[in-house]
PDB file of C-alpha atoms in Angstrom:
ATOM      1  CA  MET A   1      71.427 117.738 184.247  1.00  0.00           C
ATOM      2  CA  LYS A   2      73.229 116.597 180.994  1.00  0.00           C
ATOM      3  CA  PHE A   3      70.137 117.766 179.114  1.00  0.00           C
ATOM      4  CA  LEU A   4      70.362 121.319 180.553  1.00  0.00           C
ATOM      5  CA  LYS A   5      74.008 121.614 179.684  1.00  0.00           C
ATOM      6  CA  LEU A   6      73.382 120.430 176.142  1.00  0.00           C
ATOM      7  CA  LEU A   7      70.393 122.836 175.851  1.00  0.00           C
ATOM      8  CA  PHE A   8      72.546 125.698 177.141  1.00  0.00           C
ATOM      9  CA  CYS A   9      75.429 124.899 174.724  1.00  0.00           C
ATOM     10  CA  SER A  10      73.109 124.636 171.792  1.00  0.00           C
ATOM     11  CA  LEU A  11      71.464 128.040 172.596  1.00  0.00           C
ATOM     12  CA  PHE A  12      74.832 129.616 173.108  1.00  0.00           C
ATOM     13  CA  LEU A  13      76.236 128.264 169.703  1.00  0.00           C
ATOM     14  CA  THR A  14      72.988 129.363 167.990  1.00  0.00           C
ATOM     15  CA  ALA A  15      73.145 132.848 169.392  1.00  0.00           C
ATOM     16  CA  PHE A  16      76.974 133.071 168.564  1.00  0.00           C
ATOM     17  CA  GLN A  17      76.296 131.820 164.987  1.00  0.00           C
ATOM     18  CA  LEU A  18      73.442 134.355 164.478  1.00  0.00           C
ATOM     19  CA  HIS A  19      75.586 137.239 165.842  1.00  0.00           C
ATOM     20  CA  ALA A  20      78.443 136.291 163.638  1.00  0.00           C
ATOM     21  CA  GLN A  21      76.324 136.475 160.453  1.00  0.00           C
ATOM     22  CA  VAL A  22      75.824 140.173 160.768  1.00  0.00           C
ATOM     23  CA  GLN A  23      78.299 142.020 158.483  1.00  0.00           C
ATOM     24  CA  VAL A  24      79.267 145.574 159.534  1.00  0.00           C
ATOM     25  CA  ASP A  25      81.053 147.971 157.273  1.00  0.00           C
ATOM     26  CA  GLN A  26      82.524 151.282 158.357  1.00  0.00           C
ATOM     27  CA  ILE A  27      81.952 154.277 156.045  1.00  0.00           C
ATOM     28  CA  THR A  28      82.924 157.976 156.211  1.00  0.00           C
ATOM     29  CA  HIS A  29      80.655 160.907 155.438  1.00  0.00           C
ATOM     30  CA  ASN A  30      81.538 164.533 156.051  1.00  0.00           C
ATOM     31  CA  SER A  31      84.600 163.363 158.106  1.00  0.00           C
ATOM     32  CA  ARG A  32      82.389 161.300 160.443  1.00  0.00           C
ATOM     33  CA  ASP A  33      82.583 157.497 160.644  1.00  0.00           C
ATOM     34  CA  ARG A  34      79.356 155.466 160.501  1.00  0.00           C
ATOM     35  CA  PHE A  35      78.576 151.891 160.409  1.00  0.00           C
ATOM     36  CA  ILE A  36      76.114 150.161 157.961  1.00  0.00           C
ATOM     37  CA  THR A  37      74.688 146.531 157.584  1.00  0.00           C
ATOM     38  CA  THR A  38      72.447 144.750 155.213  1.00  0.00           C
ATOM     39  CA  THR A  39      71.064 142.640 157.915  1.00  0.00           C
ATOM     40  CA  ILE A  40      68.325 144.256 160.082  1.00  0.00           C
ATOM     41  CA  GLY A  41      65.866 141.335 160.751  1.00  0.00           C
ATOM     42  CA  TYR A  42      63.582 142.130 157.848  1.00  0.00           C
ATOM     43  CA  PRO A  43      64.034 141.170 154.182  1.00  0.00           C
ATOM     44  CA  VAL A  44      65.563 144.490 152.847  1.00  0.00           C
ATOM     45  CA  PRO A  45      67.158 143.091 149.658  1.00  0.00           C
ATOM     46  CA  GLY A  46      64.754 142.916 146.716  1.00  0.00           C
ATOM     47  CA  THR A  47      63.390 145.184 143.948  1.00  0.00           C
ATOM     48  CA  TYR A  48      61.664 148.499 144.776  1.00  0.00           C
ATOM     49  CA  ALA A  49      59.554 150.447 142.251  1.00  0.00           C
ATOM     50  CA  PRO A  50      57.266 153.422 142.456  1.00  0.00           C
ATOM     51  CA  LEU A  51      53.645 152.371 143.330  1.00  0.00           C
ATOM     52  CA  ASN A  52      51.742 150.868 140.361  1.00  0.00           C
ATOM     53  CA  GLN A  53      54.792 151.109 138.168  1.00  0.00           C
ATOM     54  CA  LYS A  54      57.314 148.698 136.773  1.00  0.00           C
ATOM     55  CA  GLN A  55      60.150 151.159 136.338  1.00  0.00           C
ATOM     56  CA  PRO A  56      62.296 152.994 137.433  1.00  0.00           C
ATOM     57  CA  ILE A  57      63.522 150.345 139.877  1.00  0.00           C
ATOM     58  CA  THR A  58      66.105 149.968 142.618  1.00  0.00           C
ATOM     59  CA  VAL A  59      67.563 146.601 143.198  1.00  0.00           C
ATOM     60  CA  LEU A  60      69.240 145.737 146.513  1.00  0.00           C
ATOM     61  CA  ASN A  61      71.235 142.465 146.646  1.00  0.00           C
ATOM     62  CA  PRO A  62      71.913 140.665 150.029  1.00  0.00           C
ATOM     63  CA  ASP A  63      75.608 141.253 149.580  1.00  0.00           C
ATOM     64  CA  GLY A  64      75.340 145.035 149.747  1.00  0.00           C
ATOM     65  CA  THR A  65      75.473 145.746 145.951  1.00  0.00           C
ATOM     66  CA  GLY A  66      72.843 146.670 143.588  1.00  0.00           C
ATOM     67  CA  PHE A  67      71.755 149.403 141.346  1.00  0.00           C
ATOM     68  CA  ILE A  68      69.447 152.405 141.080  1.00  0.00           C
ATOM     69  CA  GLN A  69      67.625 153.145 137.938  1.00  0.00           C
ATOM     70  CA  ALA A  70      66.979 156.936 137.125  1.00  0.00           C
ATOM     71  CA  GLU A  71      63.937 158.372 135.418  1.00  0.00           C
ATOM     72  CA  ASP A  72      65.468 158.064 132.025  1.00  0.00           C
ATOM     73  CA  LEU A  73      66.008 154.308 132.883  1.00  0.00           C
ATOM     74  CA  SER A  74      69.756 154.446 133.068  1.00  0.00           C
ATOM     75  CA  LYS A  75      71.216 152.235 135.757  1.00  0.00           C
ATOM     76  CA  GLN A  76      73.924 153.286 138.307  1.00  0.00           C
ATOM     77  CA  LYS A  77      75.634 150.413 140.254  1.00  0.00           C
ATOM     78  CA  ILE A  78      75.823 151.120 143.986  1.00  0.00           C
ATOM     79  CA  ASN A  79      77.061 149.798 147.235  1.00  0.00           C
ATOM     80  CA  TRP A  80      74.362 150.028 150.149  1.00  0.00           C
ATOM     81  CA  GLY A  81      73.560 149.506 153.713  1.00  0.00           C
ATOM     82  CA  ILE A  82      71.324 150.368 156.640  1.00  0.00           C
ATOM     83  CA  GLU A  83      72.908 152.528 159.467  1.00  0.00           C
ATOM     84  CA  CYS A  84      73.719 150.516 162.485  1.00  0.00           C
ATOM     85  CA  THR A  85      75.875 150.540 165.590  1.00  0.00           C
ATOM     86  CA  GLU A  86      79.407 149.316 165.493  1.00  0.00           C
ATOM     87  CA  GLU A  87      78.012 145.983 166.848  1.00  0.00           C
ATOM     88  CA  GLY A  88      75.471 145.674 164.011  1.00  0.00           C
ATOM     89  CA  VAL A  89      72.407 146.689 165.843  1.00  0.00           C
ATOM     90  CA  PRO A  90      70.183 148.800 163.356  1.00  0.00           C
ATOM     91  CA  VAL A  91      69.558 152.397 164.282  1.00  0.00           C
ATOM     92  CA  PHE A  92      65.873 153.332 163.737  1.00  0.00           C
ATOM     93  CA  LYS A  93      63.049 155.616 164.865  1.00  0.00           C
ATOM     94  CA  GLU A  94      59.978 153.815 165.882  1.00  0.00           C
ATOM     95  CA  GLY A  95      56.607 155.165 164.703  1.00  0.00           C
ATOM     96  CA  PHE A  96      53.015 154.121 164.852  1.00  0.00           C
ATOM     97  CA  ASN A  97      53.078 150.750 163.096  1.00  0.00           C
ATOM     98  CA  SER A  98      56.285 151.646 161.278  1.00  0.00           C
ATOM     99  CA  ALA A  99      60.096 151.999 161.707  1.00  0.00           C
ATOM    100  CA  SER A 100      62.311 154.496 159.976  1.00  0.00           C
ATOM    101  CA  TYR A 101      65.988 153.756 159.061  1.00  0.00           C
ATOM    102  CA  THR A 102      68.804 155.620 157.308  1.00  0.00           C
ATOM    103  CA  PHE A 103      69.717 154.075 153.955  1.00  0.00           C
ATOM    104  CA  TRP A 104      73.273 154.647 152.745  1.00  0.00           C
ATOM    105  CA  TYR A 105      74.472 154.157 149.239  1.00  0.00           C
ATOM    106  CA  ARG A 106      77.493 154.916 147.190  1.00  0.00           C
ATOM    107  CA  PRO A 107      77.519 154.842 143.345  1.00  0.00           C
ATOM    108  CA  ASN A 108      80.371 152.575 142.183  1.00  0.00           C
ATOM    109  CA  ASP A 109      82.032 155.441 140.191  1.00  0.00           C
ATOM    110  CA  SER A 110      82.271 157.650 143.380  1.00  0.00           C
ATOM    111  CA  GLU A 111      83.826 157.832 146.713  1.00  0.00           C
ATOM    112  CA  GLU A 112      80.950 159.872 148.119  1.00  0.00           C
ATOM    113  CA  TRP A 113      78.204 158.220 150.422  1.00  0.00           C
ATOM    114  CA  TYR A 114      74.667 159.509 150.100  1.00  0.00           C
ATOM    115  CA  TYR A 115      71.649 158.831 152.444  1.00  0.00           C
ATOM    116  CA  SER A 116      67.985 158.606 152.186  1.00  0.00           C
ATOM    117  CA  GLN A 117      65.089 157.216 154.138  1.00  0.00           C
ATOM    118  CA  PHE A 118      64.119 153.659 154.404  1.00  0.00           C
ATOM    119  CA  SER A 119      60.992 152.759 156.227  1.00  0.00           C
ATOM    120  CA  ILE A 120      58.886 149.621 157.042  1.00  0.00           C
ATOM    121  CA  HIS A 121      55.180 149.796 157.436  1.00  0.00           C
ATOM    122  CA  PHE A 122      54.173 146.800 159.403  1.00  0.00           C
ATOM    123  CA  THR A 123      50.407 146.816 158.972  1.00  0.00           C
ATOM    124  CA  LYS A 124      50.756 147.321 155.150  1.00  0.00           C
ATOM    125  CA  LYS A 125      53.648 144.862 154.943  1.00  0.00           C
ATOM    126  CA  LYS A 126      55.410 147.386 152.649  1.00  0.00           C
ATOM    127  CA  MET A 127      58.964 148.756 152.682  1.00  0.00           C
ATOM    128  CA  PHE A 128      59.614 152.193 151.282  1.00  0.00           C
ATOM    129  CA  LEU A 129      62.923 153.362 149.791  1.00  0.00           C
ATOM    130  CA  MET A 130      63.759 156.923 149.180  1.00  0.00           C
ATOM    131  CA  GLY A 131      60.179 157.923 149.850  1.00  0.00           C
ATOM    132  CA  GLU A 132      58.748 156.648 146.588  1.00  0.00           C
ATOM    133  CA  ARG A 133      59.938 153.132 145.688  1.00  0.00           C
ATOM    134  CA  VAL A 134      58.196 150.373 147.465  1.00  0.00           C
ATOM    135  CA  LYS A 135      58.157 146.691 147.872  1.00  0.00           C
ATOM    136  CA  ASP A 136      55.903 144.173 149.586  1.00  0.00           C
ATOM    137  CA  TYR A 137      57.258 141.734 152.173  1.00  0.00           C
ATOM    138  CA  VAL A 138      56.424 138.825 154.206  1.00  0.00           C
ATOM    139  CA  ASP A 139      57.194 139.200 157.900  1.00  0.00           C
ATOM    140  CA  TYR A 140      58.833 135.979 159.115  1.00  0.00           C
ATOM    141  CA  ASN A 141      59.264 137.578 162.628  1.00  0.00           C
ATOM    142  CA  VAL A 142      55.557 137.158 163.391  1.00  0.00           C
ATOM    143  CA  GLN A 143      54.678 134.236 165.431  1.00  0.00           C
TER     144      GLN A 143
END
């Protein structure tokens, strides 16, 4: 019986700690409040580049900062996140072997938030940002 109590307490604390780690930020776009997070259960942070090219790149840091490099290779610092519920649950559309999310970003020199598509293609182990920039990933969710 003591073992079951210990197991239950351990599971509860682990679940509480995992839930507490999801940072949710509220943003406003067109007078509508939305919620974003950088934690969706997949390794979103990283460097994204067009297929078979080294530049221009987009770098997403785990803390919700980063930069977008334009075609002329100029860099614009951004804040970013993936749309989620107020509780931090990612909002996505499930496709055949893929999931599509809304990627939100705001240039540091602006108050305006912009959005684009972010998708994960599970069989290819690739993530696409803004339709053209891509990065490979390792799926740690597979057992």
